[in-house]
Short mmCIF file of C-alpha atoms and ligand atoms in Angstrom, two decimals:
data_model
loop_
_atom_site.label_atom_id
_atom_site.label_comp_id
_atom_site.label_asym_id
_atom_site.label_seq_id
_atom_site.Cartn_x
_atom_site.Cartn_y
_atom_site.Cartn_z
CA MET D 1 0.00 0.00 0.00
CA LYS D 2 1.30 3.43 -0.91
CA TYR D 3 0.65 6.09 1.69
CA PHE D 4 2.38 9.16 0.31
CA SER D 5 0.53 11.38 -2.16
CA SER D 6 -1.90 8.54 -2.83
CA ASN D 7 -5.56 7.52 -2.48
CA PHE D 8 -4.83 5.91 0.89
CA LYS D 9 -6.99 7.31 3.69
CA LEU D 10 -6.06 7.49 7.35
CA GLY D 11 -8.87 8.13 9.84
CA ILE D 12 -8.30 9.69 13.26
CA LEU D 13 -10.94 9.48 15.98
CA GLY D 14 -10.66 12.68 18.01
CA GLY D 15 -9.58 16.07 16.79
CA GLY D 16 -8.06 17.68 19.87
CA GLN D 17 -4.50 18.92 20.30
CA LEU D 18 -3.05 15.39 20.04
CA GLY D 19 -4.81 14.93 16.72
CA LYS D 20 -3.62 18.33 15.55
CA MET D 21 -0.01 17.40 16.31
CA LEU D 22 -0.44 14.03 14.55
CA LEU D 23 -1.46 16.01 11.50
CA TYR D 24 1.89 17.87 11.42
CA THR D 25 3.27 14.52 10.26
CA THR D 26 0.52 13.60 7.80
CA ARG D 27 0.94 17.07 6.24
CA LYS D 28 4.71 16.59 6.07
CA PHE D 29 4.29 13.20 4.37
CA ASP D 30 1.23 14.22 2.32
CA ILE D 31 -0.97 11.47 3.74
CA HIS D 32 -4.70 12.01 3.23
CA THR D 33 -6.49 12.19 6.61
CA LEU D 34 -10.06 12.24 7.85
CA VAL D 35 -10.87 13.39 11.39
CA LEU D 36 -14.00 12.80 13.51
CA ASP D 37 -14.65 15.01 16.54
CA PRO D 38 -17.76 16.14 18.41
CA SER D 39 -16.78 19.81 18.28
CA ALA D 40 -17.24 21.95 15.18
CA GLU D 41 -14.25 23.96 16.38
CA ALA D 42 -11.86 21.05 17.00
CA PRO D 43 -8.13 22.03 16.91
CA SER D 44 -7.54 19.42 14.14
CA LYS D 45 -10.16 20.82 11.83
CA LEU D 46 -7.93 22.95 9.62
CA ALA D 47 -5.02 20.55 9.26
CA CYS D 48 -6.92 17.43 8.09
CA ASN D 49 -8.18 16.83 4.56
CA GLU D 50 -11.76 15.97 5.57
CA PHE D 51 -13.47 16.83 8.83
CA PHE D 52 -16.58 15.13 10.25
CA GLN D 53 -18.49 16.26 13.29
CA GLY D 54 -19.96 13.52 15.47
CA ASP D 55 -20.12 11.63 18.75
CA LEU D 56 -17.11 9.34 19.29
CA MET D 57 -19.09 7.09 21.64
CA ASP D 58 -21.92 6.52 19.16
CA TYR D 59 -21.74 3.17 17.32
CA ASP D 60 -23.20 4.31 13.99
CA THR D 61 -21.16 7.52 13.85
CA VAL D 62 -17.85 5.72 14.47
CA TYR D 63 -18.77 2.82 12.17
CA ASN D 64 -19.81 5.08 9.26
CA PHE D 65 -16.67 7.17 9.67
CA GLY D 66 -14.48 4.04 9.82
CA LYS D 67 -15.96 2.71 6.56
CA LYS D 68 -14.51 5.72 4.73
CA VAL D 69 -10.87 4.95 5.61
CA ASP D 70 -8.21 2.24 5.09
CA THR D 71 -6.52 2.58 8.49
CA LEU D 72 -8.15 3.94 11.61
CA THR D 73 -6.38 5.24 14.70
CA PHE D 74 -7.40 7.42 17.66
CA GLU D 75 -6.06 10.21 19.83
CA ILE D 76 -8.51 9.60 22.70
CA GLU D 77 -9.51 6.39 24.51
CA ASN D 78 -13.18 7.19 24.89
CA VAL D 79 -14.46 5.88 21.56
CA ASN D 80 -17.06 3.23 20.73
CA ILE D 81 -15.22 -0.13 20.92
CA GLU D 82 -18.07 -2.19 19.42
CA ALA D 83 -17.86 -0.12 16.24
CA LEU D 84 -14.08 -0.73 16.10
CA LYS D 85 -14.69 -4.49 16.43
CA THR D 86 -17.13 -4.51 13.50
CA LEU D 87 -14.77 -2.43 11.39
CA GLU D 88 -11.91 -4.83 12.10
CA LYS D 89 -14.10 -7.79 11.04
CA GLU D 90 -14.94 -5.95 7.84
CA GLY D 91 -11.28 -5.39 6.95
CA VAL D 92 -10.52 -1.89 8.19
CA LYS D 93 -7.11 -1.80 9.89
CA VAL D 94 -7.63 -0.44 13.39
CA TYR D 95 -4.45 0.44 15.33
CA PRO D 96 -4.18 0.21 18.27
CA SER D 97 -6.67 -2.67 18.05
CA SER D 98 -10.03 -2.85 19.81
CA LYS D 99 -8.52 -5.65 21.92
CA THR D 100 -5.76 -3.35 23.22
CA LEU D 101 -8.14 -0.48 23.82
CA GLU D 102 -10.62 -2.72 25.65
CA LYS D 103 -8.00 -3.63 28.24
CA ILE D 104 -7.11 0.01 28.81
CA GLN D 105 -10.39 1.92 28.56
CA ASN D 106 -11.55 0.74 31.98
CA LYS D 107 -9.07 1.40 34.83
CA ALA D 108 -10.26 -1.62 36.82
CA THR D 109 -9.73 -3.93 33.84
CA GLN D 110 -6.37 -2.27 33.22
CA LYS D 111 -5.23 -2.90 36.81
CA LEU D 112 -6.36 -6.54 36.63
CA PHE D 113 -4.32 -6.91 33.44
CA TYR D 114 -1.17 -5.88 35.36
CA ILE D 115 -1.85 -8.49 38.03
CA ASP D 116 -2.47 -11.20 35.41
CA HIS D 117 0.79 -10.36 33.63
CA ASN D 118 2.89 -10.02 36.75
CA LEU D 119 3.52 -6.33 36.12
CA PRO D 120 4.21 -4.11 39.16
CA THR D 121 1.36 -1.82 40.23
CA ALA D 122 -0.02 -0.44 43.51
CA PRO D 123 -2.42 -2.77 45.40
CA PHE D 124 -6.09 -1.93 44.77
CA GLN D 125 -9.69 -3.05 45.19
CA ARG D 126 -12.40 -2.83 42.57
CA PHE D 127 -15.93 -1.66 43.36
CA ALA D 128 -19.02 -1.79 41.11
CA TYR D 129 -20.24 1.42 42.80
CA THR D 130 -18.54 4.05 44.98
CA GLU D 131 -21.26 3.40 47.62
CA GLU D 132 -19.84 -0.08 48.23
CA ILE D 133 -16.68 1.48 49.67
CA TYR D 134 -18.66 2.49 52.82
CA SER D 135 -19.34 -1.12 53.75
CA ALA D 136 -15.71 -2.06 52.98
CA ILE D 137 -14.68 0.64 55.48
CA GLU D 138 -17.14 -0.74 58.07
CA HIS D 139 -15.77 -4.26 57.62
CA SER D 140 -12.21 -2.89 57.82
CA SER D 141 -11.33 -4.43 54.47
CA ILE D 142 -10.04 -1.05 53.32
CA ALA D 143 -8.04 1.54 55.26
CA PHE D 144 -7.46 5.29 54.87
CA PRO D 145 -5.79 6.90 53.04
CA PHE D 146 -6.47 5.53 49.55
CA VAL D 147 -6.88 6.92 46.06
CA TRP D 148 -10.35 6.73 44.53
CA LYS D 149 -10.39 6.43 40.74
CA SER D 150 -13.36 6.34 38.47
CA ALA D 151 -13.03 3.22 36.27
CA GLN D 152 -14.16 5.08 33.17
CA PHE D 153 -14.15 8.53 31.60
CA GLY D 154 -11.61 10.15 33.92
CA TYR D 155 -8.89 12.27 32.37
CA ASP D 156 -6.30 14.84 33.48
CA GLY D 157 -6.86 13.92 37.10
CA ASN D 158 -10.58 14.74 37.18
CA GLY D 159 -11.60 11.15 37.97
CA VAL D 160 -9.08 10.82 40.80
CA LYS D 161 -9.33 11.78 44.49
CA VAL D 162 -7.20 11.10 47.53
CA VAL D 163 -9.56 9.86 50.27
CA ARG D 164 -8.36 10.39 53.83
CA SER D 165 -11.72 10.08 55.64
CA LYS D 166 -15.36 9.15 55.00
CA GLU D 167 -16.02 12.86 54.44
CA ASP D 168 -13.84 12.82 51.32
CA LEU D 169 -16.10 10.21 49.72
CA LYS D 170 -19.04 12.60 49.79
CA GLY D 171 -19.86 14.11 46.43
CA LEU D 172 -18.01 11.48 44.43
CA PRO D 173 -20.08 9.98 41.59
CA ASN D 174 -21.60 6.58 42.38
CA VAL D 175 -19.86 4.72 39.56
CA GLU D 176 -17.59 1.72 38.99
CA CYS D 177 -14.25 2.60 40.59
CA VAL D 178 -11.00 1.39 42.09
CA ALA D 179 -9.56 2.23 45.50
CA GLU D 180 -5.80 2.16 45.24
CA GLU D 181 -3.09 2.33 47.87
CA LEU D 182 -1.70 5.86 48.17
CA VAL D 183 1.85 5.69 46.85
CA LEU D 184 4.32 8.02 48.56
CA PHE D 185 6.42 8.37 45.46
CA LYS D 186 9.74 10.15 45.01
CA ASN D 187 8.97 10.90 41.41
CA GLU D 188 6.48 10.36 38.64
CA LEU D 189 8.15 9.02 35.51
CA ALA D 190 6.92 8.06 32.05
CA VAL D 191 8.23 6.07 29.11
CA ILE D 192 6.67 6.13 25.66
CA VAL D 193 7.13 2.86 23.80
CA SER D 194 6.46 2.59 20.09
CA ARG D 195 5.68 -0.66 18.31
CA ASN D 196 4.89 -0.97 14.62
CA ILE D 197 2.77 -3.57 12.81
CA GLN D 198 5.85 -5.74 12.21
CA GLY D 199 6.57 -5.81 15.96
CA ASP D 200 9.65 -3.56 15.94
CA VAL D 201 9.93 -1.72 19.25
CA LYS D 202 11.63 1.52 20.28
CA ALA D 203 11.35 3.34 23.61
CA TYR D 204 11.88 7.04 24.23
CA PRO D 205 14.13 8.18 27.11
CA VAL D 206 12.54 8.17 30.58
CA VAL D 207 10.92 11.51 31.46
CA GLU D 208 10.10 13.03 34.83
CA MET D 209 6.70 14.62 35.35
CA GLU D 210 6.07 17.40 37.84
CA PHE D 211 2.43 17.86 38.78
CA HIS D 212 0.38 20.88 39.74
CA PRO D 213 -0.53 20.23 43.39
CA GLU D 214 -4.21 21.25 43.08
CA ALA D 215 -5.21 20.38 39.54
CA ASN D 216 -3.56 16.91 39.52
CA GLN D 217 -2.26 17.84 36.08
CA VAL D 218 1.23 17.67 34.60
CA GLU D 219 2.91 21.06 34.91
CA TYR D 220 6.44 20.26 33.68
CA VAL D 221 7.90 17.30 31.81
CA LEU D 222 11.68 16.93 32.00
CA CYS D 223 13.59 14.87 29.47
CA PRO D 224 15.74 13.08 30.40
CA ALA D 225 14.54 12.43 33.96
CA ARG D 226 17.03 13.44 36.67
CA ILE D 227 17.51 9.88 37.94
CA SER D 228 20.41 7.41 37.95
CA ASP D 229 21.10 5.24 34.90
CA GLU D 230 20.22 2.24 36.99
CA ILE D 231 16.74 3.53 37.82
CA ALA D 232 16.19 4.79 34.27
CA ASN D 233 17.03 1.34 32.99
CA LYS D 234 14.67 -0.29 35.47
CA ALA D 235 11.85 2.05 34.38
CA LYS D 236 12.55 1.33 30.72
CA GLN D 237 12.47 -2.43 31.32
CA VAL D 238 9.09 -2.21 33.09
CA ALA D 239 7.72 -0.10 30.21
CA LEU D 240 9.03 -2.55 27.59
CA LYS D 241 7.56 -5.50 29.49
CA THR D 242 4.21 -3.67 29.68
CA SER D 243 4.33 -2.93 25.97
CA ALA D 244 5.09 -6.58 25.17
CA ALA D 245 2.17 -7.73 27.35
CA PHE D 246 -0.31 -5.46 25.55
CA ASP D 247 1.17 -6.43 22.16
CA HIS D 248 -0.13 -3.09 20.86
CA VAL D 249 0.49 -1.31 17.58
CA GLY D 250 1.22 2.42 17.87
CA LEU D 251 2.42 4.28 20.94
CA LEU D 252 1.99 3.15 24.52
CA ALA D 253 2.71 5.83 27.12
CA VAL D 254 3.51 4.13 30.42
CA GLU D 255 3.11 6.33 33.50
CA LEU D 256 5.19 5.15 36.45
CA PHE D 257 5.78 5.89 40.11
CA LEU D 258 9.28 5.71 41.60
CA THR D 259 8.71 4.70 45.22
CA GLN D 260 10.76 5.71 48.27
CA THR D 261 12.49 2.33 48.07
CA ASP D 262 13.30 2.78 44.35
CA GLU D 263 10.64 0.37 43.20
CA ILE D 264 8.94 1.08 39.88
CA LEU D 265 5.13 0.79 39.85
CA ILE D 266 2.86 1.26 36.83
CA ASN D 267 0.26 3.96 37.38
CA GLU D 268 -1.56 3.73 34.07
CA VAL D 269 -1.01 3.53 30.33
CA ALA D 270 -2.37 5.37 27.30
CA PRO D 271 -2.31 3.82 23.81
CA ARG D 272 -1.72 7.10 21.98
CA PRO D 273 0.48 10.21 21.91
CA HIS D 274 0.79 11.57 25.42
CA ASN D 275 1.38 14.80 27.27
CA SER D 276 4.69 13.37 28.50
CA GLY D 277 6.00 13.27 24.92
CA HIS D 278 5.21 16.72 23.54
CA GLN D 279 8.84 17.83 23.91
CA THR D 280 9.84 15.22 21.31
CA ILE D 281 8.68 17.64 18.57
CA GLU D 282 11.67 19.90 19.21
CA ALA D 283 14.02 17.71 21.24
CA SER D 284 13.97 14.30 19.59
CA TYR D 285 15.05 12.96 16.20
CA THR D 286 11.51 11.65 15.71
CA SER D 287 8.51 13.24 17.40
CA GLN D 288 6.08 10.92 19.21
CA PHE D 289 3.43 11.98 16.69
CA GLU D 290 5.51 10.99 13.68
CA GLN D 291 6.39 7.75 15.46
CA HIS D 292 2.72 6.91 16.00
CA ILE D 293 1.96 7.47 12.32
CA ARG D 294 4.99 5.37 11.32
CA ALA D 295 3.95 2.59 13.71
CA VAL D 296 0.28 2.31 12.64
CA LEU D 297 1.26 2.33 8.95
CA GLY D 298 3.94 -0.33 9.41
CA LEU D 299 6.74 2.02 8.40
CA PRO D 300 10.26 1.85 9.90
CA LEU D 301 10.34 3.43 13.38
CA GLY D 302 12.49 6.57 13.71
CA SER D 303 15.26 7.21 16.21
CA THR D 304 14.01 7.98 19.71
CA GLU D 305 17.28 9.62 20.80
CA ASN D 306 17.31 13.17 22.14
CA LYS D 307 18.96 15.91 20.13
CA LEU D 308 18.93 18.08 23.27
CA SER D 309 17.57 18.05 26.82
CA SER D 310 14.14 19.62 27.20
CA VAL D 311 11.40 20.75 29.52
CA MET D 312 7.77 20.96 28.45
CA VAL D 313 5.49 23.44 30.22
CA ASN D 314 1.74 22.97 29.97
CA LEU D 315 -0.19 26.16 29.26
CA VAL D 316 -3.46 25.90 31.10
CA GLY D 317 -6.24 28.41 31.55
CA ALA D 318 -5.69 30.77 34.50
CA GLU D 319 -7.98 30.48 37.50
CA ASN D 320 -10.93 32.90 37.48
CA HIS D 321 -10.81 33.28 33.70
CA GLN D 322 -13.46 31.92 31.38
CA GLY D 323 -14.17 33.01 27.82
CA GLU D 324 -12.32 33.93 24.64
CA ALA D 325 -8.61 33.19 25.19
CA VAL D 326 -5.76 35.69 25.21
CA TYR D 327 -2.10 34.60 25.51
CA GLU D 328 -0.69 37.34 27.69
CA ASN D 329 3.09 37.96 27.30
CA ILE D 330 3.61 35.29 24.64
CA GLU D 331 6.04 37.68 22.89
CA LYS D 332 8.25 37.71 26.01
CA LEU D 333 8.93 34.02 25.85
CA MET D 334 9.51 34.15 22.11
CA GLU D 335 12.51 36.37 22.86
CA MET D 336 14.12 33.53 24.82
CA ASP D 337 16.49 31.16 23.00
CA GLY D 338 15.30 27.59 22.57
CA VAL D 339 11.72 28.35 23.63
CA THR D 340 8.82 27.33 21.36
CA PRO D 341 5.16 27.92 22.19
CA HIS D 342 2.39 25.70 20.80
CA ILE D 343 -1.13 27.09 20.82
CA TYR D 344 -3.80 24.43 20.35
CA GLY D 345 -6.47 26.70 18.92
CA LYS D 346 -9.24 26.30 21.50
CA LYS D 347 -11.31 29.47 21.39
CA GLU D 348 -12.55 29.37 24.97
CA THR D 349 -10.35 29.24 28.03
CA ARG D 350 -11.45 28.01 31.44
CA PRO D 351 -9.50 27.27 34.64
CA PHE D 352 -6.93 24.49 34.09
CA ARG D 353 -8.07 23.74 30.50
CA LYS D 354 -5.06 22.65 28.41
CA MET D 355 -4.69 25.50 25.92
CA GLY D 356 -1.16 24.91 24.67
CA HIS D 357 2.34 24.04 25.77
CA VAL D 358 5.83 25.49 25.58
CA THR D 359 8.99 23.50 24.90
CA VAL D 360 12.34 24.64 26.24
CA VAL D 361 15.42 22.98 24.76
CA HIS D 362 18.94 23.30 26.16
CA SER D 363 22.12 21.26 26.32
CA ASN D 364 21.70 21.10 30.10
CA ILE D 365 18.51 19.86 31.80
CA GLU D 366 18.90 22.05 34.92
CA ASN D 367 19.22 25.17 32.75
CA ALA D 368 16.17 24.09 30.75
CA ARG D 369 14.24 23.70 34.03
CA THR D 370 15.25 27.23 35.15
CA ILE D 371 14.10 28.72 31.84
CA ALA D 372 10.86 26.72 32.04
CA GLU D 373 10.10 28.34 35.37
CA LYS D 374 10.58 31.79 33.80
CA VAL D 375 8.27 30.78 30.97
CA LYS D 376 5.63 29.63 33.44
CA LYS D 377 5.84 32.91 35.35
CA SER D 378 5.65 35.14 32.28
CA ILE D 379 2.85 33.72 30.14
CA LYS D 380 -0.77 33.61 31.28
CA VAL D 381 -3.83 32.31 29.47
CA ILE D 382 -6.63 34.69 30.38
CA SER D 383 -10.00 35.68 28.94
CA LYS D 384 -10.66 38.88 27.01
P1 ADP Q 1 -5.65 10.48 34.98
O1 ADP Q 1 -6.07 9.30 34.18
O2 ADP Q 1 -6.75 11.45 35.20
O3 ADP Q 1 -4.38 11.11 34.46
P2 ADP Q 1 -4.10 9.15 37.06
O4 ADP Q 1 -4.51 7.79 37.47
O5 ADP Q 1 -2.88 9.25 36.21
O6 ADP Q 1 -5.34 9.91 36.43
O7 ADP Q 1 -3.87 10.04 38.36
C1 ADP Q 1 -3.57 11.40 38.28
C2 ADP Q 1 -2.49 11.75 39.30
O8 ADP Q 1 -2.95 11.45 40.62
C3 ADP Q 1 -1.22 10.96 39.15
O9 ADP Q 1 -0.39 11.45 38.14
C4 ADP Q 1 -0.64 11.09 40.54
O10 ADP Q 1 -0.05 12.37 40.73
C5 ADP Q 1 -1.86 10.98 41.42
N1 ADP Q 1 -2.07 9.55 41.78
C6 ADP Q 1 -2.75 8.64 41.08
N2 ADP Q 1 -2.73 7.43 41.67
C7 ADP Q 1 -2.03 7.56 42.80
C8 ADP Q 1 -1.62 6.69 43.87
N3 ADP Q 1 -2.00 5.41 43.91
N4 ADP Q 1 -0.87 7.22 44.85
C9 ADP Q 1 -0.49 8.51 44.85
N5 ADP Q 1 -0.84 9.39 43.91
C10 ADP Q 1 -1.58 8.94 42.88
#
């Protein structure tokens, strides 16, 4: 199959910022792409060849979209799996497969997968409804503190809560969930593993993620992580083992905890480009987005080596600002060497909404981190 300047059609479910950045590659390679997204103003809209508006969880919408393409991929996990299964049966190439996605879409199923495959993860209990946790507390089969996680539809920390008392359970949705041991980690790390149709595998360097204390959202990503070679190697091995167990095609971002005793535990995985890999656009020989496209088309994987060290800063909507977005002081950071802003193109800002990111590259990771802090302090996403 010819992909470049041909009749081949690649479909992408989801047209957010991850989709938009995937399209940098399809534009570069002149690969014809179709995008489906619920929003008429999706960031991907302008960069794809054909745009369709529709519900990603609706069977008919996903099925009818899938019938228009040769290969189908996604930039978001919350898509209709039954439609993917039918499309696969009817000959559409779906990567990552419905089988991979099915194991990941539900956090309880995902955690059980780790246990079944002897992969390290924090101890947990699964509950059909949040309400059932009360009786587990009464029977002392669960102890405070623990981390409550909605099994489905959580993202960017909004389906996660640290529970220290019964009070903290109040107001949580009564849905399928897991209660996980609170890990007192030293660091949060991530490794993006790429695997193409032929089974070739390449992992990116281990990154370190720094989180915003309130929003539970990544604030900085540092590449490479400031850890010893020994720990980096351990993290990479866990990520590669996880990737092999899922036997996925495309990217698998593996989020990890480094515990106080230098154990590596898997937090969760995402079978798509990930926030922990945005810096690869400027800092790596092959961006994660290009790598995903290469992988799902069965092309040779590119080098995952760093050209430079980097820090990625998420640009999120400022608190108390809602409405049409303004990027205050963006010119200031464009005066700094090695600093590149990315604006996703979402018209409306709201508190903590991911509106863009900034990549800082430098030969030295500590210097990059210092500049990243200046970037964070200077730019603000506010409303008009
Ligand atoms: P999401 O899918 O919304 O990104 P995660 O499961 O990754 O949710 O959790 C978001 C963040 O919450 C993590 O990055 C971490 O900072 C914190 N967290 C999650 N699980 C635990 C845990 N078991 N112990 C301590 N902190 C946790």
